[in-house]
Every structure is written in structure tokens, then in C-alpha cells.
Short mmCIF file of C-alpha atoms and ligand atoms in Angstrom, two decimals:
data_model
loop_
_atom_site.label_atom_id
_atom_site.label_comp_id
_atom_site.label_asym_id
_atom_site.label_seq_id
_atom_site.Cartn_x
_atom_site.Cartn_y
_atom_site.Cartn_z
CA MET A 1 -22.91 19.80 -2.50
CA ALA A 2 -19.22 19.12 -3.14
CA PRO A 3 -17.44 22.16 -4.64
CA ARG A 4 -16.33 21.98 -8.31
CA ASP A 5 -12.86 23.04 -9.36
CA ALA A 6 -11.88 25.39 -12.17
CA SER A 7 -11.05 22.54 -14.58
CA GLY A 8 -14.66 21.32 -14.43
CA ALA A 9 -13.38 17.77 -14.03
CA GLY A 10 -16.00 16.83 -11.47
CA PRO A 11 -16.35 17.29 -7.75
CA ARG A 12 -13.21 18.48 -6.06
CA PRO A 13 -11.45 15.60 -4.27
CA ASP A 14 -10.77 15.82 -0.56
CA VAL A 15 -7.18 14.82 -1.27
CA LEU A 16 -5.01 14.83 -4.41
CA VAL A 17 -2.00 12.53 -4.16
CA VAL A 18 0.84 13.82 -6.38
CA GLY A 19 2.96 10.80 -7.31
CA GLY A 20 1.65 7.33 -8.11
CA GLY A 21 4.56 5.19 -6.99
CA LEU A 22 3.79 2.48 -4.48
CA ILE A 23 3.82 4.92 -1.56
CA GLY A 24 1.45 7.38 -3.27
CA LEU A 25 -0.91 4.58 -4.32
CA LEU A 26 -1.00 3.06 -0.84
CA ILE A 27 -1.58 6.49 0.71
CA ALA A 28 -4.51 6.96 -1.68
CA ARG A 29 -5.86 3.53 -0.67
CA GLU A 30 -5.65 4.33 3.05
CA LEU A 31 -7.34 7.69 2.52
CA VAL A 32 -10.17 5.99 0.62
CA LEU A 33 -10.52 3.42 3.40
CA ALA A 34 -10.73 6.35 5.85
CA GLY A 35 -13.67 7.75 3.87
CA ALA A 36 -11.96 10.47 1.80
CA ARG A 37 -12.62 11.20 -1.88
CA VAL A 38 -9.17 10.84 -3.45
CA GLU A 39 -7.48 11.32 -6.83
CA VAL A 40 -3.92 10.50 -7.86
CA VAL A 41 -1.76 12.23 -10.47
CA ASP A 42 1.41 10.63 -11.79
CA ASP A 43 3.65 11.08 -14.84
CA ARG A 44 5.25 7.60 -14.96
CA GLN A 45 8.68 9.14 -14.62
CA GLU A 46 11.41 6.95 -16.10
CA GLY A 47 13.68 5.73 -13.31
CA ALA A 48 11.05 6.16 -10.58
CA ALA A 49 12.09 4.22 -7.51
CA SER A 50 9.20 1.86 -6.92
CA PRO A 51 9.09 -0.01 -10.27
CA ASN A 52 12.89 -0.19 -10.30
CA ALA A 53 13.47 -1.43 -6.75
CA ALA A 54 14.33 -4.95 -5.64
CA GLY A 55 11.24 -5.37 -3.45
CA MET A 56 13.03 -6.40 -0.27
CA ILE A 57 11.07 -6.12 2.97
CA ALA A 58 14.14 -6.54 5.14
CA PRO A 59 13.95 -4.64 8.42
CA ILE A 60 17.20 -6.10 9.78
CA ALA A 61 19.41 -6.87 6.76
CA GLU A 62 18.64 -3.66 4.86
CA SER A 63 18.07 -1.31 7.78
CA ILE A 64 20.85 0.93 9.00
CA ALA A 65 21.73 -0.85 12.28
CA ASP A 66 19.80 1.84 14.17
CA GLN A 67 17.33 0.41 16.66
CA ALA A 68 14.68 3.12 16.16
CA PHE A 69 14.77 2.73 12.37
CA ALA A 70 14.67 -1.05 12.67
CA ARG A 71 11.64 -0.91 14.99
CA ILE A 72 9.72 1.27 12.54
CA SER A 73 10.77 -1.09 9.73
CA ILE A 74 9.57 -4.14 11.66
CA ARG A 75 6.21 -2.47 12.22
CA SER A 76 5.90 -1.79 8.48
CA ARG A 77 6.89 -5.39 7.67
CA ASP A 78 4.08 -6.51 10.01
CA LEU A 79 1.66 -4.35 8.03
CA TRP A 80 2.83 -5.99 4.79
CA ARG A 81 1.63 -9.38 6.14
CA HIS A 82 -1.95 -8.06 6.01
CA LEU A 83 -1.54 -5.69 3.09
CA ALA A 84 -0.23 -8.31 0.64
CA PRO A 85 -3.31 -10.58 0.74
CA ALA A 86 -5.61 -7.54 0.84
CA LEU A 87 -4.03 -6.08 -2.33
CA GLU A 88 -4.28 -9.47 -4.04
CA HIS A 89 -7.92 -9.76 -3.05
CA GLU A 90 -8.81 -6.20 -4.08
CA SER A 91 -6.99 -6.39 -7.42
CA GLY A 92 -7.60 -10.03 -8.31
CA MET A 93 -3.90 -10.52 -9.13
CA SER A 94 -0.84 -12.06 -7.49
CA ILE A 95 1.90 -9.75 -6.22
CA ASP A 96 4.42 -12.59 -5.74
CA TYR A 97 4.74 -12.03 -1.99
CA ASP A 98 7.28 -14.29 -0.30
CA ASP A 99 8.06 -14.68 3.39
CA SER A 100 10.88 -17.19 3.30
CA GLY A 101 13.45 -14.79 4.74
CA SER A 102 16.88 -13.37 4.00
CA LEU A 103 19.92 -15.62 3.90
CA LEU A 104 23.30 -14.06 4.71
CA PRO A 105 26.24 -16.36 3.89
CA VAL A 106 29.29 -16.03 6.13
CA LEU A 107 31.76 -14.04 4.02
CA ASP A 108 34.25 -11.25 4.62
CA PRO A 109 34.08 -8.08 2.47
CA ALA A 110 36.47 -9.72 -0.02
CA GLY A 111 34.10 -12.65 -0.40
CA ARG A 112 36.05 -15.21 1.63
CA PRO A 113 34.36 -17.29 4.33
CA ASP A 114 36.20 -16.27 7.52
CA SER A 115 35.92 -15.13 11.11
CA GLU A 116 35.49 -11.43 10.23
CA GLY A 117 32.39 -12.35 8.25
CA ARG A 118 31.19 -14.50 11.12
CA ARG A 119 31.60 -11.60 13.58
CA ALA A 120 29.68 -9.23 11.28
CA LEU A 121 26.80 -11.69 11.08
CA ASP A 122 26.90 -12.26 14.85
CA ARG A 123 26.33 -8.51 15.28
CA ILE A 124 23.34 -8.64 12.92
CA LYS A 125 22.01 -11.71 14.73
CA ALA A 126 22.33 -9.97 18.13
CA LEU A 127 20.51 -6.88 16.77
CA ALA A 128 17.72 -9.08 15.41
CA LEU A 129 17.32 -11.04 18.65
CA ASP A 130 17.39 -7.80 20.71
CA LEU A 131 14.50 -6.55 18.59
CA GLY A 132 12.54 -9.77 19.11
CA GLU A 133 13.16 -10.94 15.54
CA ALA A 134 14.00 -14.53 14.64
CA ALA A 135 17.58 -15.22 13.51
CA ARG A 136 19.27 -18.58 13.25
CA ASP A 137 22.40 -20.12 11.82
CA VAL A 138 22.03 -22.61 9.02
CA GLY A 139 24.77 -24.78 7.60
CA GLY A 140 25.66 -28.13 6.12
CA ALA A 141 22.96 -30.05 4.32
CA GLU A 142 20.22 -27.58 5.29
CA LEU A 143 22.08 -24.71 3.61
CA ARG A 144 22.89 -26.76 0.49
CA ASP A 145 19.26 -27.86 0.23
CA LEU A 146 18.12 -24.23 0.32
CA VAL A 147 20.67 -22.95 -2.22
CA PRO A 148 22.37 -25.87 -3.97
CA ASP A 149 24.36 -23.41 -6.14
CA LEU A 150 26.18 -21.78 -3.22
CA ARG A 151 29.94 -21.88 -3.84
CA PRO A 152 31.62 -24.89 -2.21
CA GLY A 153 33.47 -23.70 0.90
CA ILE A 154 30.62 -21.51 2.10
CA GLU A 155 29.36 -23.68 4.90
CA GLU A 156 27.44 -21.27 7.12
CA ALA A 157 24.80 -18.59 6.78
CA LEU A 158 22.53 -16.52 8.97
CA LEU A 159 18.82 -16.93 8.20
CA LEU A 160 16.50 -14.06 9.09
CA PRO A 161 13.13 -15.80 8.68
CA GLY A 162 11.16 -12.61 9.42
CA GLU A 163 12.29 -10.87 6.24
CA HIS A 164 10.05 -10.87 3.20
CA ARG A 165 10.11 -9.76 -0.42
CA VAL A 166 7.52 -8.78 -2.99
CA ASP A 167 7.44 -8.15 -6.72
CA ASN A 168 7.32 -4.35 -6.41
CA ARG A 169 6.12 -3.89 -10.01
CA LEU A 170 3.18 -6.23 -9.43
CA ALA A 171 2.45 -4.62 -6.06
CA ALA A 172 2.17 -1.17 -7.64
CA THR A 173 0.03 -2.54 -10.50
CA ALA A 174 -2.24 -4.24 -7.95
CA ALA A 175 -2.50 -1.08 -5.84
CA ALA A 176 -3.50 0.94 -8.92
CA ALA A 177 -6.05 -1.73 -9.93
CA ALA A 178 -7.48 -1.75 -6.40
CA LEU A 179 -7.93 2.03 -6.61
CA ARG A 180 -9.58 1.81 -10.04
CA HIS A 181 -12.04 -0.77 -8.66
CA ARG A 182 -12.94 1.83 -6.07
CA LYS A 183 -13.45 4.39 -8.85
CA VAL A 184 -10.47 6.50 -7.80
CA VAL A 185 -9.36 8.73 -10.70
CA LEU A 186 -5.69 8.27 -11.70
CA HIS A 187 -4.57 11.27 -13.79
CA ARG A 188 -1.52 11.15 -16.01
CA ALA A 189 0.36 14.48 -15.84
CA THR A 190 3.49 16.09 -14.42
CA VAL A 191 2.65 18.43 -11.57
CA GLU A 192 4.95 21.45 -11.76
CA ARG A 193 3.48 23.71 -9.12
CA VAL A 194 1.24 23.61 -6.10
CA ALA A 195 -0.21 26.54 -4.13
CA GLU A 196 -2.62 27.01 -1.28
CA ALA A 197 -5.68 29.16 -1.97
CA PRO A 198 -8.50 30.04 0.44
CA GLY A 199 -10.21 26.77 1.42
CA GLN A 200 -8.28 24.61 -1.03
CA VAL A 201 -4.93 23.80 -2.58
CA VAL A 202 -4.26 23.64 -6.33
CA ALA A 203 -1.85 21.61 -8.49
CA TRP A 204 -0.82 22.70 -12.01
CA GLY A 205 1.26 21.17 -14.80
CA ASP A 206 1.33 20.47 -18.56
CA GLY A 207 -2.38 21.09 -19.20
CA PHE A 208 -3.38 19.75 -15.81
CA GLU A 209 -5.10 21.77 -13.10
CA ARG A 210 -6.85 20.32 -10.08
CA ALA A 211 -7.99 21.80 -6.81
CA ALA A 212 -8.36 19.64 -3.73
CA GLY A 213 -9.01 19.93 -0.02
CA ALA A 214 -5.43 18.77 0.59
CA ILE A 215 -2.43 17.58 -1.40
CA VAL A 216 0.10 14.90 -0.45
CA VAL A 217 3.28 15.07 -2.54
CA CYS A 218 4.97 11.67 -2.98
CA GLY A 219 7.30 12.58 -5.81
CA GLY A 220 10.34 10.54 -4.77
CA ALA A 221 13.58 12.02 -6.10
CA TRP A 222 11.58 14.49 -8.23
CA THR A 223 9.81 16.09 -5.24
CA PRO A 224 12.05 19.22 -5.16
CA ARG A 225 11.03 19.92 -8.79
CA VAL A 226 7.48 20.77 -7.65
CA HIS A 227 7.43 24.55 -7.21
CA GLY A 228 5.56 25.88 -4.23
CA LEU A 229 7.05 23.44 -1.72
CA PRO A 230 9.56 24.56 0.91
CA ALA A 231 13.17 23.48 0.17
CA LEU A 232 13.41 19.76 0.90
CA PRO A 233 16.88 18.18 0.92
CA ILE A 234 16.26 15.23 -1.40
CA VAL A 235 18.79 13.97 -3.94
CA PRO A 236 18.54 11.16 -6.51
CA VAL A 237 20.78 8.20 -5.68
CA LYS A 238 21.08 5.93 -8.71
CA GLY A 239 20.95 2.16 -8.37
CA GLN A 240 21.72 -0.13 -11.30
CA MET A 241 20.48 -3.71 -11.21
CA ILE A 242 20.63 -6.78 -13.44
CA ALA A 243 18.51 -9.93 -13.62
CA PHE A 244 19.07 -13.55 -14.60
CA ASP A 245 16.48 -16.15 -15.55
CA GLY A 246 16.32 -19.90 -15.00
CA ILE A 247 16.93 -20.06 -11.23
CA ASP A 248 15.14 -22.86 -9.41
CA TRP A 249 16.67 -23.12 -5.91
CA PRO A 250 14.20 -24.10 -3.20
CA PHE A 251 15.02 -20.88 -1.31
CA THR A 252 12.81 -18.13 -2.76
CA GLY A 253 13.83 -15.18 -0.54
CA ALA A 254 16.82 -12.82 -0.73
CA ILE A 255 20.51 -13.70 -0.41
CA ARG A 256 22.79 -10.91 0.84
CA THR A 257 26.53 -10.49 1.11
CA PRO A 258 28.56 -7.31 1.74
CA ALA A 259 28.99 -7.01 -2.05
CA PHE A 260 25.50 -7.63 -3.49
CA TYR A 261 21.99 -8.85 -2.89
CA ALA A 262 20.14 -11.44 -4.97
CA VAL A 263 16.35 -11.43 -4.81
CA ARG A 264 14.15 -14.16 -6.27
CA ARG A 265 11.02 -13.67 -8.32
CA ALA A 266 8.35 -16.18 -9.27
CA GLY A 267 9.13 -17.82 -12.60
CA GLY A 268 12.85 -18.30 -11.95
CA ARG A 269 14.08 -14.72 -12.21
CA LEU A 270 16.87 -13.52 -9.91
CA LEU A 271 17.52 -9.78 -9.42
CA ILE A 272 21.05 -8.71 -8.50
CA GLY A 273 21.68 -5.27 -7.01
CA ALA A 274 22.64 -2.65 -6.67
CA SER A 275 25.02 0.19 -7.34
CA VAL A 276 24.84 3.36 -5.21
CA GLU A 277 25.75 6.34 -7.41
CA HIS A 278 25.43 10.09 -6.91
CA ALA A 279 24.94 11.02 -10.56
CA GLY A 280 22.00 13.40 -10.50
CA PHE A 281 19.10 12.35 -12.74
CA ASP A 282 21.37 10.38 -15.09
CA LEU A 283 19.86 6.95 -15.86
CA SER A 284 22.52 5.69 -18.28
CA LEU A 285 23.52 2.04 -17.94
CA SER A 286 27.16 1.07 -17.49
CA ASP A 287 28.51 -2.24 -18.81
CA GLU A 288 31.18 -2.04 -16.11
CA VAL A 289 28.61 -1.85 -13.31
CA SER A 290 26.65 -4.73 -14.85
CA ALA A 291 29.82 -6.83 -15.11
CA ASP A 292 30.79 -6.01 -11.49
CA LEU A 293 27.35 -7.02 -10.21
CA ALA A 294 27.44 -10.25 -12.25
CA ALA A 295 30.99 -11.10 -11.13
CA GLY A 296 30.23 -10.35 -7.45
CA ALA A 297 27.18 -12.60 -7.54
CA ALA A 298 28.94 -15.36 -9.52
CA ALA A 299 31.72 -15.44 -6.91
CA VAL A 300 29.14 -16.69 -4.42
CA LEU A 301 26.66 -18.32 -6.81
CA PRO A 302 28.92 -19.89 -9.49
CA ALA A 303 25.94 -21.10 -11.55
CA LEU A 304 25.59 -17.48 -12.74
CA LYS A 305 29.08 -17.44 -14.24
CA ASP A 306 28.12 -18.63 -17.72
CA ARG A 307 24.81 -16.80 -17.99
CA GLU A 308 24.00 -13.47 -19.56
CA PRO A 309 21.79 -11.02 -17.68
CA VAL A 310 18.33 -10.78 -19.25
CA GLU A 311 17.70 -7.27 -17.93
CA HIS A 312 19.78 -4.27 -16.81
CA TRP A 313 18.11 -1.16 -15.47
CA ALA A 314 18.53 1.85 -13.22
CA GLY A 315 16.32 3.64 -10.74
CA LEU A 316 16.66 6.74 -8.59
CA ARG A 317 16.26 6.38 -4.84
CA PRO A 318 15.21 9.59 -3.06
CA GLY A 319 18.08 10.21 -0.59
CA THR A 320 18.00 12.57 2.40
CA PRO A 321 20.89 13.85 4.58
CA ASP A 322 20.01 11.32 7.28
CA PRO A 323 18.64 7.77 7.06
CA TRP A 324 15.03 8.86 7.59
CA PRO A 325 12.29 9.66 5.07
CA ILE A 326 10.42 12.98 5.04
CA VAL A 327 6.79 12.57 6.07
CA GLY A 328 4.48 15.23 7.45
CA ARG A 329 2.72 18.54 7.08
CA LEU A 330 4.30 21.35 5.06
CA SER A 331 1.48 23.86 5.47
CA GLU A 332 -2.21 23.70 6.35
CA ARG A 333 -3.28 21.74 3.26
CA LEU A 334 0.03 20.53 1.88
CA HIS A 335 1.78 17.35 3.00
CA VAL A 336 4.72 15.27 1.90
CA ALA A 337 5.81 11.61 2.01
CA THR A 338 9.12 10.99 0.30
CA GLY A 339 12.86 10.46 0.89
CA HIS A 340 12.61 6.73 1.69
CA PHE A 341 16.01 6.07 0.04
CA ARG A 342 16.67 2.27 0.14
CA ASN A 343 13.55 1.44 2.11
CA GLY A 344 10.55 2.66 0.12
CA ILE A 345 8.96 -0.73 -0.48
CA LEU A 346 9.59 -1.78 3.12
CA LEU A 347 8.22 1.43 4.65
CA ALA A 348 5.33 1.99 2.20
CA PRO A 349 2.55 0.42 4.32
CA LEU A 350 3.45 2.27 7.53
CA THR A 351 3.95 5.57 5.68
CA ALA A 352 0.55 5.10 4.04
CA ARG A 353 -1.12 4.50 7.41
CA MET A 354 0.52 7.63 8.89
CA ILE A 355 -1.03 10.00 6.36
CA PRO A 356 -4.85 9.80 6.86
CA PRO A 357 -4.83 10.91 10.52
CA LEU A 358 -2.61 13.84 9.55
CA VAL A 359 -4.55 14.94 6.48
CA LEU A 360 -8.04 14.23 7.80
CA ASP A 361 -7.25 15.66 11.26
CA GLN A 362 -8.00 12.47 13.09
CA GLN A 363 -6.38 11.03 16.19
CA PRO A 364 -4.15 8.06 15.15
CA ASP A 365 -5.68 4.85 16.50
CA ASP A 366 -2.22 3.31 17.01
CA PRO A 367 0.83 5.02 18.57
CA TRP A 368 2.95 3.78 15.62
CA LEU A 369 0.96 6.07 13.34
CA SER A 370 2.16 9.24 15.08
CA ILE A 371 4.92 10.48 12.80
CA PRO A 372 8.18 10.57 14.77
CA GLU A 373 10.12 13.85 14.91
CA VAL A 374 13.00 12.26 12.97
CA MET A 375 10.72 12.04 9.90
CA LEU A 376 9.22 15.54 10.00
CA PRO A 377 10.01 17.86 7.06
CA TYR A 378 11.22 20.80 9.16
CA ARG A 379 13.90 18.85 11.05
CA PHE A 380 16.76 19.90 8.79
CA THR A 381 19.30 22.64 9.41
CA ALA A 382 19.81 25.38 6.82
CA ALA A 383 23.01 23.66 5.66
CA GLU A 384 21.18 20.35 5.18
CA ARG A 385 18.49 22.08 3.14
CA LEU A 386 21.22 23.03 0.66
CA PHE A 387 21.91 19.27 0.20
CA SER A 388 19.58 19.23 -2.78
N1 LIG B 401 16.78 -1.50 -1.17
C1 LIG B 401 17.80 -1.88 -2.04
C2 LIG B 401 18.50 -0.79 -2.71
O1 LIG B 401 18.16 0.36 -2.55
O2 LIG B 401 19.43 -1.06 -3.42
#
């Protein structure tokens, strides 16, 4: 018979996932698919990364020009191709998944079409082709047909047709619905402390107490606030975004320039992002940042000039001292998956697939599911641990 925990809340789960952002929810889903009894606890933290992200699945345009990182990102993008329809099927709702690509107009950092911008895009194109990813130049009538509102004078762009985007809010809602259909319990509480005890590990917080066979902490920028974990060098990196309505260009993917990105949503919404601010847990909104984002976008997409943003928000990316997330075992029954910085939505499916073999002590059935050393929690020097 399954052991009961002290709270009397029913049979002890095999795994408790602490953090119900997209990564935590997808980890829970993979664990359930692997046969584990799973529960999730989340406190709907304001500013959490996954509901406040742009939803880009952009292994080349958003990745950090590092081949190893790009390869991992491409693998996760491939998983999204299967995950998106599966989540829609399991939840019975659309997640507004789009695979029309990223479009990078030829611009220099000051926003002028010129040869410096061309050279920068040629480097991105070469990286993409080296990695076996599609990349092609578009111009003239084809470019105008895709984005009729592009500023006159911008005649060329690089299209990365392998890049996707998703409505991250819908994806997380669908993942939670899919778990509920499978009778997974989703607790609402802030976990303040975790500790290993003989044969189990326990999480406590504001009236909440739950023992489990294992815990996976996916707390994003808030992960270091959970007592009982070793020091993890994670800092919040604020990103402010704005959105416009009423966009109807045929191109429904993401447009990127050195100054901003613009990501479509079903229903005519266009998200513009994002600032990168080291401001601790501050989530205040700045009119200046909003105006800068709007002006940067309107310089390339003049149709935005006379419109008012319909939304302005901020989220906190979990940053680490290097470009890599922190995924792996902390102690026998305690694991972590966080620190995905700008790439949480992109890397969510691969991260989720990496966790069940680790937690359930199974051999990964795919070499990509062996967590690379660059992601492991104990890779940091003492000085880097002080980062947080
Ligand atoms: N991934 C986009 C951002 O972090 O702004």
C-alpha cells in the first residue's frame, strides 16, 4: 500500500513538482507518462516567467550563437512539433502554435538598412546552415506580401523557416488542463522549505506540507528562496513588454531586429519585447521603457506609430552566470530544473524529457536526454555561487 504523509492528504506522490510554470507542468506530464504518481504545487507568483514570456521557439535567432546551445535548442524545438498537437488533444484547447518562422530584416544596430546589418545576418545564416537548419533570403514582393507594413527602404530579410512560436499563456493553461484530466493534484501554496527525511523528502510552506518520494524544484527566479536547497546562482532579470492589437499581416511568426522583437498572436495581437533589466524582484512598469519599445518597433513597422499599446507588463527571467539552465540532481531525492533565462519556452519540452530518467532512475532512451555537464547544478565556482 502507498505510504500516507503527515498531512493526511492522500497517498504520498512519487514526485512533487514545486513550481507550476510551463517547465514544471511539462515535467509533471512527462513523469505521469513514465508511470509516476505526481503532484504539483505552485503559488502563481506575479511576474513568473512563463506567463509573461513572448513564446518564441527560436533556436537560431534567440540562441546565444553557441553551437552546443543551438543544437540543444533545435532538439527542443523538434519536440515542440509533437508536443503542441499532443497538448491540444489532451486539453481540448488551442495553444496558438505557429511554425511560420522568424523574419530578420536587414538593419544595422541604428535601424538603417546597410551592409553591416547584412553581414550580421550572413553570420546568422551561416550558423543556421551549419546546423542543418533552413535559412533563406527574402526580398522584394515576397517580403512586402509577408509584412506589408515594413518600412519602405527595407528591401531584404533573412527568413528562418524552422523557428516557431506559441501562445505561452495558452500552452501553460493547456498543460495544467491536461494534468487535471489525468487527475494530477495541483496545489496552490508557496513552498518555503524542503528537506530530505529517511525514505522521503518533504516540502513546507504557508499551511502546506507534503511528503513525496522525490521533489523537483522548478521555481524560476524564486528558486533560491526555497530553504533547504544548496546555493544556486540564479538572479531575476526583468523584461518589460508591450502589445498592440489589430495586426493582420499574412506573416504570423516573429520579426526580429537588433533593437526589438515582434511576435504575433492569433486574433491580431502583436507582442513587442523586451527590456533586459537587473532590478531584483521589482516588477514596476516604466513609461519610458514602453515608449522606447514602441518607438523602436514603429521605426521598422510604421503602422504602429499612431497606435496605443493595449498591454504593458513585466516578467522575471531566471538568469544564471552562464547561458545554460540548471537541471539535475541536488541530493538523493531532490532535483532542480530552472535558470532557463531567455529560453524557457523553447527549452521546456527537452528539459521535461530529461527529468523522468533522472528522478525515476531509468536509463534515458535517447542520448539527448542525458543532461550535459554544462547544465548540472554543481558546475559553478564558489565565486559564481555568490552571484545570487
Ligand atoms: N525570450 C525573449 C526574452 O527573454 O526577452
